[in-house]
Amino acid sequence: MNSIIQIDRLCKTFGEVRAVQELSFRVKEGELFAFLGVNGAGKSTTINILCGQLEKDSGTVVIDGADIDCGMNGIKRKLGVVFQNSVLDAPLSVYDNLRSRAALYGITGAAFEARLDELADLLDFRSFLKRPVNKLSGGQRRRIDIARALLHRPRILILDEPTTGLDPQTRRLLWTVVSDLRKQEGMTVFLTTHYMEEAADADYVVILDSGKIAAEGTPLTLKNTYTGDYITLYGVEEAAIQALGLPCEAIRDAYRLSVPNTAKATELILAHPDLFTDYEITKGKMDDVFLTVTGKQLEGGAAK
């Protein structure tokens, strides 16, 4: 796959604060790319530079073959952005919000009505089209934020913590829509999130710490590199588990062992077949990866 976003040695400072330091990475076309870090790590600064809302100090940013130094007009038409905080006009109706936004892209009249119809079905908001945005629930408003970003069929969808505070139903709808768009239209998704189960489903992950890349790779590579495996054994005596001499903890009706990798788990099973009659092996979680890499706990939902 070709790289649709290429960032090389990107730097941005605010006074004495070095928000982004020599940042370099690639985002492949059509992939779900997760960009992780605690608040202040440099995520929003990078996104604002990508969107043309903030000037960089140095480095290069190329989006779909176009360098942002040559102008953002053409690039912005390829981007759809769902910001962490809603940018909808609260007193206006859903319909008027979307109509005014579409007009900025030259989508008017029958073309707008057709696109609105598609998005209303996709995101299930037809029933509150005429309702003012300030009368919507958080989940309903987020659907309209996403519709706004998708009006012009962008090639790249930037999601800045899109599901924070949402109910499970709306979160599920959002990810179903994103998955379908990636499959059907080859859309690239650039995600920041505090929910590690969302990052675990990404094709590639970059973890930022203090404006620098602290780790990167596929979720599986990161788990294998920065965490071990866990073996949960059922129906065993504590003394037998303790005799193995490995880190363990009691959990309800079972014991969980920590092992450095799957090879060690296999070695244990072969050496103690009498103990391993009822067990399961799981990889470490993305939360564990993040904590190991940065030494910090990422706020948000449960990991995967």
PDB file of C-alpha atoms in Angstrom:
ATOM      1  CA  MET A   1       0.000   0.000   0.000  1.00  0.00           C
ATOM      2  CA  ASN A   2       1.093   3.550  -0.737  1.00  0.00           C
ATOM      3  CA  SER A   3       1.545   6.120   2.023  1.00  0.00           C
ATOM      4  CA  ILE A   4      -1.253   8.689   1.987  1.00  0.00           C
ATOM      5  CA  ILE A   5       0.276  10.728   4.840  1.00  0.00           C
ATOM      6  CA  GLN A   6       4.038  11.227   5.099  1.00  0.00           C
ATOM      7  CA  ILE A   7       5.503  13.219   7.966  1.00  0.00           C
ATOM      8  CA  ASP A   8       9.251  13.801   8.274  1.00  0.00           C
ATOM      9  CA  ARG A   9      11.087  15.531  11.142  1.00  0.00           C
ATOM     10  CA  LEU A  10       8.083  17.627  12.101  1.00  0.00           C
ATOM     11  CA  CYS A  11       8.736  20.190  14.852  1.00  0.00           C
ATOM     12  CA  LYS A  12       6.519  22.672  16.683  1.00  0.00           C
ATOM     13  CA  THR A  13       7.248  24.706  19.785  1.00  0.00           C
ATOM     14  CA  PHE A  14       5.164  27.041  21.906  1.00  0.00           C
ATOM     15  CA  GLY A  15       7.590  29.273  23.770  1.00  0.00           C
ATOM     16  CA  GLU A  16       9.661  26.930  25.927  1.00  0.00           C
ATOM     17  CA  VAL A  17       7.388  23.958  25.258  1.00  0.00           C
ATOM     18  CA  ARG A  18       8.569  21.596  22.511  1.00  0.00           C
ATOM     19  CA  ALA A  19       5.180  20.152  21.598  1.00  0.00           C
ATOM     20  CA  VAL A  20       6.390  18.057  18.643  1.00  0.00           C
ATOM     21  CA  GLN A  21      10.011  17.009  18.261  1.00  0.00           C
ATOM     22  CA  GLU A  22      11.469  15.520  15.077  1.00  0.00           C
ATOM     23  CA  LEU A  23       8.312  13.513  14.419  1.00  0.00           C
ATOM     24  CA  SER A  24       8.414  11.111  11.451  1.00  0.00           C
ATOM     25  CA  PHE A  25       5.861   8.462  10.452  1.00  0.00           C
ATOM     26  CA  ARG A  26       3.799   7.113   7.560  1.00  0.00           C
ATOM     27  CA  VAL A  27       0.094   6.353   7.249  1.00  0.00           C
ATOM     28  CA  LYS A  28      -0.779   3.774   4.599  1.00  0.00           C
ATOM     29  CA  GLU A  29      -3.716   4.278   2.281  1.00  0.00           C
ATOM     30  CA  GLY A  30      -6.891   2.603   3.559  1.00  0.00           C
ATOM     31  CA  GLU A  31      -5.566   1.684   6.992  1.00  0.00           C
ATOM     32  CA  LEU A  32      -6.833   2.431  10.490  1.00  0.00           C
ATOM     33  CA  PHE A  33      -3.951   4.330  12.084  1.00  0.00           C
ATOM     34  CA  ALA A  34      -3.997   4.906  15.859  1.00  0.00           C
ATOM     35  CA  PHE A  35      -2.116   7.894  17.275  1.00  0.00           C
ATOM     36  CA  LEU A  36      -1.838   7.529  21.052  1.00  0.00           C
ATOM     37  CA  GLY A  37      -0.531   9.587  23.933  1.00  0.00           C
ATOM     38  CA  VAL A  38      -1.576  11.239  27.164  1.00  0.00           C
ATOM     39  CA  ASN A  39      -2.879  14.807  27.084  1.00  0.00           C
ATOM     40  CA  GLY A  40      -0.004  17.093  26.132  1.00  0.00           C
ATOM     41  CA  ALA A  41       1.911  14.421  24.214  1.00  0.00           C
ATOM     42  CA  GLY A  42       1.597  16.306  20.909  1.00  0.00           C
ATOM     43  CA  LYS A  43      -1.405  14.589  19.288  1.00  0.00           C
ATOM     44  CA  SER A  44      -3.632  17.642  18.850  1.00  0.00           C
ATOM     45  CA  THR A  45      -0.704  19.782  17.691  1.00  0.00           C
ATOM     46  CA  THR A  46       0.063  17.257  14.963  1.00  0.00           C
ATOM     47  CA  ILE A  47      -3.586  17.041  13.889  1.00  0.00           C
ATOM     48  CA  ASN A  48      -3.913  20.829  13.761  1.00  0.00           C
ATOM     49  CA  ILE A  49      -0.858  20.990  11.496  1.00  0.00           C
ATOM     50  CA  LEU A  50      -2.300  18.255   9.257  1.00  0.00           C
ATOM     51  CA  CYS A  51      -5.563  20.198   8.953  1.00  0.00           C
ATOM     52  CA  GLY A  52      -3.859  23.519   8.209  1.00  0.00           C
ATOM     53  CA  GLN A  53      -5.028  25.135  11.450  1.00  0.00           C
ATOM     54  CA  LEU A  54      -1.509  25.514  12.819  1.00  0.00           C
ATOM     55  CA  GLU A  55       1.797  26.333  11.136  1.00  0.00           C
ATOM     56  CA  LYS A  56       4.717  24.002  11.709  1.00  0.00           C
ATOM     57  CA  ASP A  57       8.159  25.251  12.644  1.00  0.00           C
ATOM     58  CA  SER A  58      10.054  22.784  10.475  1.00  0.00           C
ATOM     59  CA  GLY A  59       9.822  19.410   8.783  1.00  0.00           C
ATOM     60  CA  THR A  60       7.646  18.205   5.909  1.00  0.00           C
ATOM     61  CA  VAL A  61       4.047  17.034   5.740  1.00  0.00           C
ATOM     62  CA  VAL A  62       2.784  15.422   2.531  1.00  0.00           C
ATOM     63  CA  ILE A  63      -0.876  14.406   2.226  1.00  0.00           C
ATOM     64  CA  ASP A  64      -1.942  12.305  -0.761  1.00  0.00           C
ATOM     65  CA  GLY A  65       1.104  13.482  -2.704  1.00  0.00           C
ATOM     66  CA  ALA A  66       0.697  17.180  -1.921  1.00  0.00           C
ATOM     67  CA  ASP A  67       3.053  19.120   0.360  1.00  0.00           C
ATOM     68  CA  ILE A  68       1.142  21.351   2.779  1.00  0.00           C
ATOM     69  CA  ASP A  69       3.733  24.099   2.153  1.00  0.00           C
ATOM     70  CA  CYS A  70       2.283  24.422  -1.353  1.00  0.00           C
ATOM     71  CA  GLY A  71      -1.186  25.296  -0.030  1.00  0.00           C
ATOM     72  CA  MET A  72      -3.991  23.607   1.862  1.00  0.00           C
ATOM     73  CA  ASN A  73      -6.967  24.299  -0.427  1.00  0.00           C
ATOM     74  CA  GLY A  74      -6.797  21.061  -2.390  1.00  0.00           C
ATOM     75  CA  ILE A  75      -5.673  19.066   0.644  1.00  0.00           C
ATOM     76  CA  LYS A  76      -8.585  20.178   2.822  1.00  0.00           C
ATOM     77  CA  ARG A  77     -11.051  18.714   0.326  1.00  0.00           C
ATOM     78  CA  LYS A  78      -9.483  15.311   0.942  1.00  0.00           C
ATOM     79  CA  LEU A  79      -9.819  15.552   4.730  1.00  0.00           C
ATOM     80  CA  GLY A  80     -12.831  14.976   6.935  1.00  0.00           C
ATOM     81  CA  VAL A  81     -12.294  15.890  10.577  1.00  0.00           C
ATOM     82  CA  VAL A  82     -14.285  14.965  13.689  1.00  0.00           C
ATOM     83  CA  PHE A  83     -12.841  17.132  16.425  1.00  0.00           C
ATOM     84  CA  GLN A  84     -12.873  16.171  20.088  1.00  0.00           C
ATOM     85  CA  ASN A  85     -15.221  19.077  20.782  1.00  0.00           C
ATOM     86  CA  SER A  86     -18.225  19.517  18.510  1.00  0.00           C
ATOM     87  CA  VAL A  87     -17.999  22.379  15.999  1.00  0.00           C
ATOM     88  CA  LEU A  88     -21.686  22.371  15.062  1.00  0.00           C
ATOM     89  CA  ASP A  89     -23.738  25.576  15.248  1.00  0.00           C
ATOM     90  CA  ALA A  90     -25.882  24.770  18.292  1.00  0.00           C
ATOM     91  CA  PRO A  91     -28.943  26.977  17.607  1.00  0.00           C
ATOM     92  CA  LEU A  92     -29.354  25.714  14.025  1.00  0.00           C
ATOM     93  CA  SER A  93     -31.163  22.531  13.074  1.00  0.00           C
ATOM     94  CA  VAL A  94     -29.288  19.415  12.006  1.00  0.00           C
ATOM     95  CA  TYR A  95     -30.491  20.001   8.444  1.00  0.00           C
ATOM     96  CA  ASP A  96     -29.281  23.616   8.352  1.00  0.00           C
ATOM     97  CA  ASN A  97     -25.912  22.701   9.864  1.00  0.00           C
ATOM     98  CA  LEU A  98     -25.283  20.096   7.200  1.00  0.00           C
ATOM     99  CA  ARG A  99     -26.657  22.206   4.345  1.00  0.00           C
ATOM    100  CA  SER A 100     -24.399  25.163   5.185  1.00  0.00           C
ATOM    101  CA  ARG A 101     -21.372  22.900   5.523  1.00  0.00           C
ATOM    102  CA  ALA A 102     -22.089  21.119   2.235  1.00  0.00           C
ATOM    103  CA  ALA A 103     -22.367  24.449   0.439  1.00  0.00           C
ATOM    104  CA  LEU A 104     -18.732  25.178   1.288  1.00  0.00           C
ATOM    105  CA  TYR A 105     -17.817  22.208  -0.911  1.00  0.00           C
ATOM    106  CA  GLY A 106     -20.209  23.220  -3.695  1.00  0.00           C
ATOM    107  CA  ILE A 107     -22.703  20.507  -2.749  1.00  0.00           C
ATOM    108  CA  THR A 108     -26.129  22.132  -3.131  1.00  0.00           C
ATOM    109  CA  GLY A 109     -29.650  21.429  -4.342  1.00  0.00           C
ATOM    110  CA  ALA A 110     -30.387  17.881  -5.458  1.00  0.00           C
ATOM    111  CA  ALA A 111     -26.789  16.781  -4.884  1.00  0.00           C
ATOM    112  CA  PHE A 112     -27.012  17.844  -1.243  1.00  0.00           C
ATOM    113  CA  GLU A 113     -30.396  16.172  -0.731  1.00  0.00           C
ATOM    114  CA  ALA A 114     -29.059  12.920  -2.194  1.00  0.00           C
ATOM    115  CA  ARG A 115     -25.944  12.965   0.012  1.00  0.00           C
ATOM    116  CA  LEU A 116     -27.986  13.898   3.080  1.00  0.00           C
ATOM    117  CA  ASP A 117     -30.293  10.963   2.391  1.00  0.00           C
ATOM    118  CA  GLU A 118     -27.316   8.579   2.242  1.00  0.00           C
ATOM    119  CA  LEU A 119     -25.810   9.867   5.481  1.00  0.00           C
ATOM    120  CA  ALA A 120     -29.142   9.900   7.330  1.00  0.00           C
ATOM    121  CA  ASP A 121     -29.518   6.203   6.551  1.00  0.00           C
ATOM    122  CA  LEU A 122     -25.889   5.431   7.345  1.00  0.00           C
ATOM    123  CA  LEU A 123     -25.852   7.213  10.708  1.00  0.00           C
ATOM    124  CA  ASP A 124     -29.532   6.863  11.597  1.00  0.00           C
ATOM    125  CA  PHE A 125     -30.413  10.523  12.217  1.00  0.00           C
ATOM    126  CA  ARG A 126     -33.413  11.027   9.936  1.00  0.00           C
ATOM    127  CA  SER A 127     -35.785  11.281  12.900  1.00  0.00           C
ATOM    128  CA  PHE A 128     -34.118  14.419  14.270  1.00  0.00           C
ATOM    129  CA  LEU A 129     -33.117  16.249  11.074  1.00  0.00           C
ATOM    130  CA  LYS A 130     -35.241  19.296  11.927  1.00  0.00           C
ATOM    131  CA  ARG A 131     -34.214  19.422  15.594  1.00  0.00           C
ATOM    132  CA  PRO A 132     -31.817  22.163  16.816  1.00  0.00           C
ATOM    133  CA  VAL A 133     -28.383  20.790  17.643  1.00  0.00           C
ATOM    134  CA  ASN A 134     -28.609  22.145  21.201  1.00  0.00           C
ATOM    135  CA  LYS A 135     -31.586  19.846  21.778  1.00  0.00           C
ATOM    136  CA  LEU A 136     -29.665  16.682  20.841  1.00  0.00           C
ATOM    137  CA  SER A 137     -28.130  14.110  23.162  1.00  0.00           C
ATOM    138  CA  GLY A 138     -24.364  13.626  23.125  1.00  0.00           C
ATOM    139  CA  GLY A 139     -24.656  10.520  20.986  1.00  0.00           C
ATOM    140  CA  GLN A 140     -26.979  12.197  18.488  1.00  0.00           C
ATOM    141  CA  ARG A 141     -24.691  15.206  18.208  1.00  0.00           C
ATOM    142  CA  ARG A 142     -21.705  12.966  17.555  1.00  0.00           C
ATOM    143  CA  ARG A 143     -23.538  11.324  14.644  1.00  0.00           C
ATOM    144  CA  ILE A 144     -24.006  14.747  13.087  1.00  0.00           C
ATOM    145  CA  ASP A 145     -20.340  15.633  13.677  1.00  0.00           C
ATOM    146  CA  ILE A 146     -19.448  12.530  11.690  1.00  0.00           C
ATOM    147  CA  ALA A 147     -22.000  13.275   8.956  1.00  0.00           C
ATOM    148  CA  ARG A 148     -20.535  16.775   8.652  1.00  0.00           C
ATOM    149  CA  ALA A 149     -17.060  15.292   8.159  1.00  0.00           C
ATOM    150  CA  LEU A 150     -18.297  12.827   5.523  1.00  0.00           C
ATOM    151  CA  LEU A 151     -20.408  15.175   3.376  1.00  0.00           C
ATOM    152  CA  HIS A 152     -17.736  15.658   0.695  1.00  0.00           C
ATOM    153  CA  ARG A 153     -16.565  12.009   0.621  1.00  0.00           C
ATOM    154  CA  PRO A 154     -13.069  12.642   2.039  1.00  0.00           C
ATOM    155  CA  ARG A 155     -10.203  10.251   1.353  1.00  0.00           C
ATOM    156  CA  ILE A 156      -8.917  10.638   4.917  1.00  0.00           C
ATOM    157  CA  LEU A 157     -11.106  10.746   8.033  1.00  0.00           C
ATOM    158  CA  ILE A 158      -9.433  12.218  11.119  1.00  0.00           C
ATOM    159  CA  LEU A 159     -11.139  11.165  14.361  1.00  0.00           C
ATOM    160  CA  ASP A 160      -9.909  13.003  17.452  1.00  0.00           C
ATOM    161  CA  GLU A 161     -11.197  10.987  20.430  1.00  0.00           C
ATOM    162  CA  PRO A 162     -14.541  10.493  18.668  1.00  0.00           C
ATOM    163  CA  THR A 163     -16.183   8.130  21.170  1.00  0.00           C
ATOM    164  CA  THR A 164     -15.260   9.726  24.505  1.00  0.00           C
ATOM    165  CA  GLY A 165     -18.344   9.755  26.731  1.00  0.00           C
ATOM    166  CA  LEU A 166     -20.597   8.033  24.204  1.00  0.00           C
ATOM    167  CA  ASP A 167     -23.078   5.289  25.023  1.00  0.00           C
ATOM    168  CA  PRO A 168     -22.181   1.761  23.808  1.00  0.00           C
ATOM    169  CA  GLN A 169     -24.858   1.801  21.090  1.00  0.00           C
ATOM    170  CA  THR A 170     -23.521   4.980  19.484  1.00  0.00           C
ATOM    171  CA  ARG A 171     -19.932   3.768  19.765  1.00  0.00           C
ATOM    172  CA  ARG A 172     -20.897   0.542  18.011  1.00  0.00           C
ATOM    173  CA  LEU A 173     -22.712   2.470  15.257  1.00  0.00           C
ATOM    174  CA  LEU A 174     -19.748   4.765  14.710  1.00  0.00           C
ATOM    175  CA  TRP A 175     -17.300   1.891  14.300  1.00  0.00           C
ATOM    176  CA  THR A 176     -19.654  -0.030  12.023  1.00  0.00           C
ATOM    177  CA  VAL A 177     -19.883   3.021   9.762  1.00  0.00           C
ATOM    178  CA  VAL A 178     -16.105   3.538   9.795  1.00  0.00           C
ATOM    179  CA  SER A 179     -15.472  -0.125   9.011  1.00  0.00           C
ATOM    180  CA  ASP A 180     -17.943  -0.074   6.112  1.00  0.00           C
ATOM    181  CA  LEU A 181     -16.412   3.091   4.637  1.00  0.00           C
ATOM    182  CA  ARG A 182     -12.943   1.599   4.791  1.00  0.00           C
ATOM    183  CA  LYS A 183     -14.105  -1.538   3.008  1.00  0.00           C
ATOM    184  CA  GLN A 184     -16.328   0.115   0.408  1.00  0.00           C
ATOM    185  CA  GLU A 185     -14.461   3.349  -0.324  1.00  0.00           C
ATOM    186  CA  GLY A 186     -10.899   2.611   0.797  1.00  0.00           C
ATOM    187  CA  MET A 187     -11.043   5.468   3.281  1.00  0.00           C
ATOM    188  CA  THR A 188      -8.013   6.029   5.505  1.00  0.00           C
ATOM    189  CA  VAL A 189      -8.793   6.645   9.196  1.00  0.00           C
ATOM    190  CA  PHE A 190      -6.432   8.588  11.466  1.00  0.00           C
ATOM    191  CA  LEU A 191      -7.553   7.999  15.060  1.00  0.00           C
ATOM    192  CA  THR A 192      -6.690   9.359  18.463  1.00  0.00           C
ATOM    193  CA  THR A 193      -8.422   7.624  21.344  1.00  0.00           C
ATOM    194  CA  HIS A 194      -8.314   6.927  25.081  1.00  0.00           C
ATOM    195  CA  TYR A 195     -10.082   3.592  24.569  1.00  0.00           C
ATOM    196  CA  MET A 196      -7.464   0.918  24.171  1.00  0.00           C
ATOM    197  CA  GLU A 197      -9.848  -1.625  22.643  1.00  0.00           C
ATOM    198  CA  GLU A 198     -10.164   0.774  19.696  1.00  0.00           C
ATOM    199  CA  ALA A 199      -6.398   1.053  19.338  1.00  0.00           C
ATOM    200  CA  ALA A 200      -6.115  -2.736  19.516  1.00  0.00           C
ATOM    201  CA  ASP A 201      -8.155  -2.974  16.298  1.00  0.00           C
ATOM    202  CA  ALA A 202      -5.867  -0.577  14.398  1.00  0.00           C
ATOM    203  CA  ASP A 203      -3.597  -1.659  11.547  1.00  0.00           C
ATOM    204  CA  TYR A 204      -0.734   0.417  12.915  1.00  0.00           C
ATOM    205  CA  VAL A 205      -0.104   2.289  16.164  1.00  0.00           C
ATOM    206  CA  VAL A 206       2.186   5.183  17.058  1.00  0.00           C
ATOM    207  CA  ILE A 207       2.620   6.058  20.744  1.00  0.00           C
ATOM    208  CA  LEU A 208       3.738   9.602  21.515  1.00  0.00           C
ATOM    209  CA  ASP A 209       5.414  10.745  24.699  1.00  0.00           C
ATOM    210  CA  SER A 210       6.463  14.375  25.208  1.00  0.00           C
ATOM    211  CA  GLY A 211       6.270  15.123  21.492  1.00  0.00           C
ATOM    212  CA  LYS A 212       8.400  12.159  20.408  1.00  0.00           C
ATOM    213  CA  ILE A 213       7.593   8.676  19.167  1.00  0.00           C
ATOM    214  CA  ALA A 214       8.091   6.294  22.063  1.00  0.00           C
ATOM    215  CA  ALA A 215       6.986   3.145  20.208  1.00  0.00           C
ATOM    216  CA  GLU A 216       5.293   2.122  16.978  1.00  0.00           C
ATOM    217  CA  GLY A 217       4.143  -1.014  15.186  1.00  0.00           C
ATOM    218  CA  THR A 218       1.136  -3.256  14.730  1.00  0.00           C
ATOM    219  CA  PRO A 219      -0.832  -4.035  17.909  1.00  0.00           C
ATOM    220  CA  LEU A 220       0.499  -7.604  17.838  1.00  0.00           C
ATOM    221  CA  THR A 221       4.110  -6.462  17.453  1.00  0.00           C
ATOM    222  CA  LEU A 222       3.728  -3.990  20.312  1.00  0.00           C
ATOM    223  CA  LYS A 223       2.148  -6.611  22.571  1.00  0.00           C
ATOM    224  CA  ASN A 224       4.889  -9.107  21.783  1.00  0.00           C
ATOM    225  CA  THR A 225       7.591  -6.489  22.370  1.00  0.00           C
ATOM    226  CA  TYR A 226       6.338  -4.748  25.505  1.00  0.00           C
ATOM    227  CA  THR A 227       4.144  -7.292  27.310  1.00  0.00           C
ATOM    228  CA  GLY A 228       4.108 -11.017  27.963  1.00  0.00           C
ATOM    229  CA  ASP A 229       1.380 -13.630  27.874  1.00  0.00           C
ATOM    230  CA  TYR A 230      -1.025 -14.651  30.614  1.00  0.00           C
ATOM    231  CA  ILE A 231      -2.054 -18.227  31.385  1.00  0.00           C
ATOM    232  CA  THR A 232      -5.243 -18.689  33.352  1.00  0.00           C
ATOM    233  CA  LEU A 233      -5.554 -22.130  34.970  1.00  0.00           C
ATOM    234  CA  TYR A 234      -8.758 -23.558  36.395  1.00  0.00           C
ATOM    235  CA  GLY A 235      -9.275 -26.334  38.943  1.00  0.00           C
ATOM    236  CA  VAL A 236      -5.731 -26.320  40.330  1.00  0.00           C
ATOM    237  CA  GLU A 237      -4.291 -26.088  43.847  1.00  0.00           C
ATOM    238  CA  GLU A 238      -2.461 -22.951  44.935  1.00  0.00           C
ATOM    239  CA  ALA A 239       0.546 -24.960  46.130  1.00  0.00           C
ATOM    240  CA  ALA A 240       1.025 -26.468  42.666  1.00  0.00           C
ATOM    241  CA  ILE A 241       0.931 -23.020  41.068  1.00  0.00           C
ATOM    242  CA  GLN A 242       3.342 -21.559  43.609  1.00  0.00           C
ATOM    243  CA  ALA A 243       5.772 -24.398  42.901  1.00  0.00           C
ATOM    244  CA  LEU A 244       6.183 -23.132  39.337  1.00  0.00           C
ATOM    245  CA  GLY A 245       7.978 -20.056  40.712  1.00  0.00           C
ATOM    246  CA  LEU A 246       6.305 -17.603  38.326  1.00  0.00           C
ATOM    247  CA  PRO A 247       4.428 -14.339  39.001  1.00  0.00           C
ATOM    248  CA  CYS A 248       0.804 -15.254  39.631  1.00  0.00           C
ATOM    249  CA  GLU A 249      -2.435 -13.944  41.103  1.00  0.00           C
ATOM    250  CA  ALA A 250      -5.641 -15.550  42.293  1.00  0.00           C
ATOM    251  CA  ILE A 251      -8.736 -14.527  40.282  1.00  0.00           C
ATOM    252  CA  ARG A 252     -12.097 -15.946  41.400  1.00  0.00           C
ATOM    253  CA  ASP A 253     -11.920 -19.698  40.749  1.00  0.00           C
ATOM    254  CA  ALA A 254      -8.603 -19.624  38.892  1.00  0.00           C
ATOM    255  CA  TYR A 255      -4.957 -18.544  38.989  1.00  0.00           C
ATOM    256  CA  ARG A 256      -3.290 -16.346  36.386  1.00  0.00           C
ATOM    257  CA  LEU A 257       0.394 -16.769  35.562  1.00  0.00           C
ATOM    258  CA  SER A 258       2.566 -14.193  33.813  1.00  0.00           C
ATOM    259  CA  VAL A 259       5.030 -15.555  31.259  1.00  0.00           C
ATOM    260  CA  PRO A 260       7.375 -13.590  28.966  1.00  0.00           C
ATOM    261  CA  ASN A 261       6.100 -15.070  25.706  1.00  0.00           C
ATOM    262  CA  THR A 262       4.117 -17.838  24.043  1.00  0.00           C
ATOM    263  CA  ALA A 263       7.190 -20.053  23.753  1.00  0.00           C
ATOM    264  CA  LYS A 264       7.523 -20.063  27.558  1.00  0.00           C
ATOM    265  CA  ALA A 265       3.829 -20.914  27.875  1.00  0.00           C
ATOM    266  CA  THR A 266       4.277 -23.871  25.524  1.00  0.00           C
ATOM    267  CA  GLU A 267       7.315 -25.038  27.507  1.00  0.00           C
ATOM    268  CA  LEU A 268       5.300 -24.986  30.749  1.00  0.00           C
ATOM    269  CA  ILE A 269       2.399 -26.896  29.254  1.00  0.00           C
ATOM    270  CA  LEU A 270       4.675 -29.644  27.958  1.00  0.00           C
ATOM    271  CA  ALA A 271       6.549 -29.871  31.280  1.00  0.00           C
ATOM    272  CA  HIS A 272       3.425 -29.978  33.479  1.00  0.00           C
ATOM    273  CA  PRO A 273       0.612 -31.649  31.508  1.00  0.00           C
ATOM    274  CA  ASP A 274      -1.140 -32.654  34.754  1.00  0.00           C
ATOM    275  CA  LEU A 275      -1.674 -28.956  35.649  1.00  0.00           C
ATOM    276  CA  PHE A 276      -2.756 -27.799  32.204  1.00  0.00           C
ATOM    277  CA  THR A 277      -6.026 -29.634  31.764  1.00  0.00           C
ATOM    278  CA  ASP A 278      -8.268 -26.544  31.820  1.00  0.00           C
ATOM    279  CA  TYR A 279      -6.563 -23.292  30.855  1.00  0.00           C
ATOM    280  CA  GLU A 280      -6.447 -20.369  28.435  1.00  0.00           C
ATOM    281  CA  ILE A 281      -3.631 -18.189  27.118  1.00  0.00           C
ATOM    282  CA  THR A 282      -4.074 -14.492  26.356  1.00  0.00           C
ATOM    283  CA  LYS A 283      -1.780 -11.768  25.098  1.00  0.00           C
ATOM    284  CA  GLY A 284      -0.992  -8.712  27.170  1.00  0.00           C
ATOM    285  CA  LYS A 285      -3.271  -5.725  26.622  1.00  0.00           C
ATOM    286  CA  MET A 286      -2.674  -2.447  24.836  1.00  0.00           C
ATOM    287  CA  ASP A 287      -3.017  -0.743  28.219  1.00  0.00           C
ATOM    288  CA  ASP A 288      -0.010  -2.796  29.360  1.00  0.00           C
ATOM    289  CA  VAL A 289       1.906  -1.720  26.257  1.00  0.00           C
ATOM    290  CA  PHE A 290       1.147   1.950  26.836  1.00  0.00           C
ATOM    291  CA  LEU A 291       2.109   1.792  30.505  1.00  0.00           C
ATOM    292  CA  THR A 292       5.374  -0.031  29.755  1.00  0.00           C
ATOM    293  CA  VAL A 293       6.332   2.382  26.963  1.00  0.00           C
ATOM    294  CA  THR A 294       5.462   5.676  28.675  1.00  0.00           C
ATOM    295  CA  GLY A 295       5.275   4.829  32.354  1.00  0.00           C
ATOM    296  CA  LYS A 296       1.887   6.554  32.354  1.00  0.00           C
ATOM    297  CA  GLN A 297      -1.703   5.324  32.536  1.00  0.00           C
ATOM    298  CA  LEU A 298      -3.896   6.384  29.633  1.00  0.00           C
ATOM    299  CA  GLU A 299      -7.321   7.520  30.773  1.00  0.00           C
ATOM    300  CA  GLY A 300     -10.308   5.825  29.204  1.00  0.00           C
ATOM    301  CA  GLY A 301     -11.976   2.477  28.743  1.00  0.00           C
ATOM    302  CA  ALA A 302     -10.818  -1.067  29.290  1.00  0.00           C
ATOM    303  CA  ALA A 303      -8.028  -2.426  27.139  1.00  0.00           C
ATOM    304  CA  LYS A 304      -7.983  -5.361  24.836  1.00  0.00           C
TER     305      LYS A 304
END
